[in-house]
XYZ file of C-alpha atoms in Angstrom:
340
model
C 0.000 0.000 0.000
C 1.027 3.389 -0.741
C 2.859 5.256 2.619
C 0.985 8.403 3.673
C 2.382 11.118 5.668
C 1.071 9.618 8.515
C 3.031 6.354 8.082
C 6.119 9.486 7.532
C 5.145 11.095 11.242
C 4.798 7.355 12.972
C 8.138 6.257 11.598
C 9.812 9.692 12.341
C 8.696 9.963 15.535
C 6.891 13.599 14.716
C 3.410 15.313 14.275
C 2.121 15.708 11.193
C 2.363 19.413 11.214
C 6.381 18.800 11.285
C 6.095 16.695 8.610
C 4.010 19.454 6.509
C 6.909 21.689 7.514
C 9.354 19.291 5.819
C 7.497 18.483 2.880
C 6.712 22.002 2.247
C 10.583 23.430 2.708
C 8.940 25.826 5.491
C 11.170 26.756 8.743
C 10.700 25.998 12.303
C 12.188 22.583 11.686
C 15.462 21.189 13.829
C 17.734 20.340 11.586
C 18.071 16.980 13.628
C 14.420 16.842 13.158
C 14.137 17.577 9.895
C 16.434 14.825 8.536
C 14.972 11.882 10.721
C 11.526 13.474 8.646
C 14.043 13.320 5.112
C 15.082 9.744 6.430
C 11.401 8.510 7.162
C 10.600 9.177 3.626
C 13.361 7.423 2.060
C 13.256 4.074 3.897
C 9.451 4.624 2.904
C 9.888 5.529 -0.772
C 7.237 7.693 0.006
C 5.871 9.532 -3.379
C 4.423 13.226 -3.017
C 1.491 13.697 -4.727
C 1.993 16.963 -6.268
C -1.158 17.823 -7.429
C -3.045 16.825 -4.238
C -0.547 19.242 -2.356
C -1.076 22.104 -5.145
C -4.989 22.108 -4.662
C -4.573 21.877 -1.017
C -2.993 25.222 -1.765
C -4.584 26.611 -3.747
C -2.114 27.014 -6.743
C -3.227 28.066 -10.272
C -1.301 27.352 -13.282
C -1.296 30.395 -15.708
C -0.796 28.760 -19.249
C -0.202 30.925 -22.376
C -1.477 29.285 -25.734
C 0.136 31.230 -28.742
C -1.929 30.439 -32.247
C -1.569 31.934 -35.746
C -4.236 34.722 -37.087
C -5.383 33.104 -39.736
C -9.203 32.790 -41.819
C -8.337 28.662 -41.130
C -11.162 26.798 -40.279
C -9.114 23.921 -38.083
C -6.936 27.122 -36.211
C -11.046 28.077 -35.825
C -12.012 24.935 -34.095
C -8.376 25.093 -31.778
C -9.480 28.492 -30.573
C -12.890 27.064 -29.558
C -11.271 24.298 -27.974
C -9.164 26.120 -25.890
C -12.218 28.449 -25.076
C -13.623 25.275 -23.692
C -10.415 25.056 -21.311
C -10.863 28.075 -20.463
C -14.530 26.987 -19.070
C -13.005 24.615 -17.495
C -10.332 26.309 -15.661
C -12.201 26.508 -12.278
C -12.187 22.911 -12.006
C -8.379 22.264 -13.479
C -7.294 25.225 -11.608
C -5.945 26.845 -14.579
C -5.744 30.540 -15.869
C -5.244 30.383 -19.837
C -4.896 33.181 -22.123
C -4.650 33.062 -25.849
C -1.684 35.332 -28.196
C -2.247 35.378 -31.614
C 0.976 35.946 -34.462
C 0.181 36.317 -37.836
C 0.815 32.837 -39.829
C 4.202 31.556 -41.066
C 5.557 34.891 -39.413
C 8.564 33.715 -37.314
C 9.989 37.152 -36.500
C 6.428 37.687 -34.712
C 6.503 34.133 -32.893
C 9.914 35.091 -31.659
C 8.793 38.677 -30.179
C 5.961 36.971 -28.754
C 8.150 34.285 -27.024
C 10.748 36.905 -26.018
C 8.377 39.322 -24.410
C 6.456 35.905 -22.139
C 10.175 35.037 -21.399
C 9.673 38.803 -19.136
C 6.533 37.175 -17.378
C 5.436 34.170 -15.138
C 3.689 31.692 -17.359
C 3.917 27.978 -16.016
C 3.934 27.119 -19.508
C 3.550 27.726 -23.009
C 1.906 25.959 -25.970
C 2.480 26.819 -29.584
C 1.526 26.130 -33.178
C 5.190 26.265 -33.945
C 7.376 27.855 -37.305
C 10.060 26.084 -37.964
C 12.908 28.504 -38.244
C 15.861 29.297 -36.179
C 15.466 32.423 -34.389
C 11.913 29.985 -32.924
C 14.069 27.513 -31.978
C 17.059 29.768 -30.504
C 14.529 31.486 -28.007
C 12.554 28.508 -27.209
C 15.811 26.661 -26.427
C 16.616 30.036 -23.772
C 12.706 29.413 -22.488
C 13.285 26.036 -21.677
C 16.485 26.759 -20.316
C 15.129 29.713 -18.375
C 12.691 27.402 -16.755
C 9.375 27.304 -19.065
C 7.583 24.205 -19.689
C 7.004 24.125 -23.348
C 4.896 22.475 -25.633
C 4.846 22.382 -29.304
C 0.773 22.491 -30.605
C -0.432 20.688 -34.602
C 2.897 21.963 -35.901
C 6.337 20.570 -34.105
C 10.022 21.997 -33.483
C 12.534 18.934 -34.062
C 15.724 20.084 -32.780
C 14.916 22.607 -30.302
C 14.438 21.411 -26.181
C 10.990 21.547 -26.371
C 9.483 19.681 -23.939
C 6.441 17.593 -25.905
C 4.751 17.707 -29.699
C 1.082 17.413 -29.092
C -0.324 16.512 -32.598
C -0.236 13.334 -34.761
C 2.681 11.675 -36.653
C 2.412 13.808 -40.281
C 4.616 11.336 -41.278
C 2.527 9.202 -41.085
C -0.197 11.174 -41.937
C 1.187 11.915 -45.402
C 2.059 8.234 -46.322
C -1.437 7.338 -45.179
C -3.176 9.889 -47.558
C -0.555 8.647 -50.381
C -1.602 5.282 -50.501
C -5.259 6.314 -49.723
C -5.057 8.189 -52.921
C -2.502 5.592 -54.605
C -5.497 3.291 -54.196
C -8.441 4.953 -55.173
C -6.972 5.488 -58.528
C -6.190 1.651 -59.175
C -4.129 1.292 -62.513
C -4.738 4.993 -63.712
C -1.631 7.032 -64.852
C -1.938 10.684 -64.446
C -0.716 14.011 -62.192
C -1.356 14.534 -58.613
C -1.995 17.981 -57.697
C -0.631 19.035 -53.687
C -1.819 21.961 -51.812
C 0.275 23.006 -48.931
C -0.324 25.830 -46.255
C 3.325 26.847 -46.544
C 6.986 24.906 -46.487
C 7.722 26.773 -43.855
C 5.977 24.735 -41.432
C 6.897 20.854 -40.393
C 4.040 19.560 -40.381
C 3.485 20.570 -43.740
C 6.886 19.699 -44.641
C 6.441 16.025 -42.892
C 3.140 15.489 -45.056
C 4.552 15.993 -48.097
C 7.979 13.925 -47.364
C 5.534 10.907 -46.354
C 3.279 11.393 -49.155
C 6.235 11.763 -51.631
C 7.835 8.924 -50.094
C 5.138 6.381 -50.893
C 3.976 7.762 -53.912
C 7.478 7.363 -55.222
C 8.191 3.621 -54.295
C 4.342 2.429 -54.649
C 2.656 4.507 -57.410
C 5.239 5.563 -59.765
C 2.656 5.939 -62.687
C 1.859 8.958 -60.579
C 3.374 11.775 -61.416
C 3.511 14.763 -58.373
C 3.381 18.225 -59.552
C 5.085 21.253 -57.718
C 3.408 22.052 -54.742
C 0.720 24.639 -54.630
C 1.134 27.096 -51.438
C -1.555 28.789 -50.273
C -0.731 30.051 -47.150
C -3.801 28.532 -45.290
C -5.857 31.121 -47.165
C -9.148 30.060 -48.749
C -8.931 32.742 -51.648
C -5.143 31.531 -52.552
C -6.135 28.208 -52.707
C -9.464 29.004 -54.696
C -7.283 31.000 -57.052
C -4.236 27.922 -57.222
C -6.301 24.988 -57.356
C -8.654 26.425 -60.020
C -5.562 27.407 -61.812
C -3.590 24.226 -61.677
C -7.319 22.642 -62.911
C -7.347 24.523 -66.285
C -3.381 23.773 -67.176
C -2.947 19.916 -65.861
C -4.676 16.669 -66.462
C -5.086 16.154 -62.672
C -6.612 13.290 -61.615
C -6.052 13.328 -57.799
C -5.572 16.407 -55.191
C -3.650 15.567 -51.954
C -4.539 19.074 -49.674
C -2.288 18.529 -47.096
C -2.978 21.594 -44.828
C -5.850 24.217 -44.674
C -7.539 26.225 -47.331
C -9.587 23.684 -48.623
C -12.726 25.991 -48.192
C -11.311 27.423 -51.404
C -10.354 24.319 -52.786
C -13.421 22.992 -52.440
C -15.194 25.926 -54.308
C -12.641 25.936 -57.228
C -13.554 22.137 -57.825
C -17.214 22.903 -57.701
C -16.795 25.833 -60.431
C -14.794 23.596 -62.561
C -17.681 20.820 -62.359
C -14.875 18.483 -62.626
C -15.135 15.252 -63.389
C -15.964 13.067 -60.603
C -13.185 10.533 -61.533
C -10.563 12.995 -60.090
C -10.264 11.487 -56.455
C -9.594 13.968 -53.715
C -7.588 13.953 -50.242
C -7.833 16.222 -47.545
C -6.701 17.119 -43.876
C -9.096 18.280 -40.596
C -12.635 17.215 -40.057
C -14.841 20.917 -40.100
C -17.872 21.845 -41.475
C -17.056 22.431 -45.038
C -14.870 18.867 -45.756
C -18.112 17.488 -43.486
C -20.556 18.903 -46.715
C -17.952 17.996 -49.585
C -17.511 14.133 -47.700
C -21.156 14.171 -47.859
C -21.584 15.181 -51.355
C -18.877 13.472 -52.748
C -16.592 16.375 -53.634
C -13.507 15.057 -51.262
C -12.881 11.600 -50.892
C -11.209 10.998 -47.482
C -10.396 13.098 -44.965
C -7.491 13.107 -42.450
C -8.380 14.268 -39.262
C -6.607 14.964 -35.504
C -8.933 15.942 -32.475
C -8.253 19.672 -31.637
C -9.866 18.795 -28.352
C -7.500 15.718 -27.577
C -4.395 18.122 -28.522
C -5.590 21.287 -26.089
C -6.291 18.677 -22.947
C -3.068 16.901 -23.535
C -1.141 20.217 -23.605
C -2.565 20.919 -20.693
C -2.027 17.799 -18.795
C 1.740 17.975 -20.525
C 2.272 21.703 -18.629
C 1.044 21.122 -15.519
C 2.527 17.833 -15.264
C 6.357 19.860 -15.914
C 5.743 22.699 -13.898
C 5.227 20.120 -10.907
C 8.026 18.189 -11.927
C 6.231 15.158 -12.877
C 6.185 12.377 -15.269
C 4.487 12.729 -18.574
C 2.284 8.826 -19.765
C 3.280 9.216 -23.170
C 0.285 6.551 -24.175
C -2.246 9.000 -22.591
C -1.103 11.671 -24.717
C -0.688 10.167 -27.875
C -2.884 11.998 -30.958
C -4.087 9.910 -33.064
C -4.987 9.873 -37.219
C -8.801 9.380 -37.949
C -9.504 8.279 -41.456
C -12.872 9.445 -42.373
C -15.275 9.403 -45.562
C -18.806 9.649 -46.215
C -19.800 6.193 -44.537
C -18.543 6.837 -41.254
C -18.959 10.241 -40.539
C -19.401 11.152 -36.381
């Protein structure tokens, strides 16, 4: 059975206030005292809980979530996520505030990061850019003390503390052979919208999707990648583009925009042989699932990702172990047939 600080006062020979004292690093404690208490709880292998003794105090965590400004329907969905958090934080003790940087805008992220580094956050959560002057100041955050956690987007290579989002890896190679499948024996271009290459997860969609495509579906032939920045009108404007030049028979829209994608292949009336992959679960890939515009989408639970950056903050600013299974994001596949 677990050892309580009871068991610590019996085997020390002390009250239970003294043992408070010790626990807590508070004076009026003997030093003789205070190391037959440090003794007791060795020989024990007693195990604070950390959380118990942080509502017992009252302690709230104030958390900083930093997300970029963008029209993006999933960044849309985040935001209501964490305003859900932010319901919650009575309960989870928490005090969360949202910073918004314009998208793909490192310089921005950086003056953000810089100018929290002057404050008391417990911890940070990002939608990250992958660039160096991110990674420098994150890596003087972390060293600095800040619990950090990389949100959808990750920073390889920086001390970051965990990635909260799914394997894009992974995520690409699945949409690759998704759409590798789909088309069966047909030879023909593949058309890929990206948010920007300035992101990893983009980047890791498109390496796993190249990857497969490449060694499984040579027939296939990739065309440059279409960047839209995450903005419906650039992708609209792309995408309908791309449509009028190229015999495209399958899209691959590996980030956001795809409310303009989705309009550009509805003006085109294009032919419903052209098969059609696409990332995040919202309201408009819901309609073009259901109507048979978009084939399959790829989606990760903005929900899942806010709670486990939570969990992943709190758990560091109290020095405690993070259960990697709990916090594990994971890839749904969804098309028309199995919609939630």
């Amino acid at each position: 059975m677990r050892p309580t600080v009871h068991d610590i006062a019996a085997a020390a020979g002390v009250s239970l206030a003294t043992v408070d004292r010790v626990l807590n690093q508070r004076p009026g404690v003997r030093h003789v005292t205070r190391e037959k208490v440090e003794s007791a709880i060795r020989e024990l292998g007693y195990v604070r809980d950390v959380a118990a003794a942080n509502l017992a105090k009252g302690r709230t965590y104030p958390l900083v979530f930093i997300l970029p400004a963008s029209d993006n329907s999933f960044m849309h969905g985040l935001n209501a996520e964490i305003r859900q958090a932010i319901l919650r934080s009575p309960a989870e003790r928490t005090d969360i505030r949202t910073i918004e940087v314009p998208a793909f805008d490192s310089a921005a992220l950086v003056a953000v990061l810089e100018g929290l580094s002057r404050g008391k956050p417990c911890g940070i959560a990002m939608v990250a850019t992958d660039a160096p002057d991110v990674r420098a100041v994150v890596d003087r955050l972390v060293h600095a003390g800040f619990p950090i956690v990389t949100l959808v987007s990750d920073l390889t290579g920086s001390l970051r503390h965990h990635y909260a989002g799914v394997d894009n890896i992974a995520a690409g190679r699945t949409a690759a052979r998704l759409l590798g499948r789909f088309l069966g024996p047909r030879k023909g271009k593949i058309a890929v919208l990206a948010g920007s290459m300035l992101v990893r997860d983009h980047r890791e969609r498109l390496e796993g999707f190249t990857s497969v495509m490449t060694e499984e579906f040579p027939d296939l032939a990739i065309l440059p990648v279409l960047e839209g920045r995450d903005d419906p009108e650039i992708a609209h404007m792309l995408v309908a583009e791309a449509l009028g030049k190229a015999d495209i028979i399958g899209i691959y829209s590996l980030g956001a925009g795809n409310r303009g994608l989705i309009r550009a292949l509805k003006e085109k009336a294009v032919d419903r042989t052209l098969t059609v992959i696409a990332h995040e679960l919202t309201a408009h890939t819901r309609a073009a699932l259901i109507d048979n515009t978009v084939d399959a989408i790829l989606n990760q639970n903005a929900g899942h990702e806010v709670r486990s950056a939570i969990r992943v903050l709190k758990a560091k600013a109290d020095g405690l172990a993070v259960i990697e299974a709990q916090e594990r994001i994971r890839l749904d596949i969804f098309l028309k047939d199995n919609l939630p």
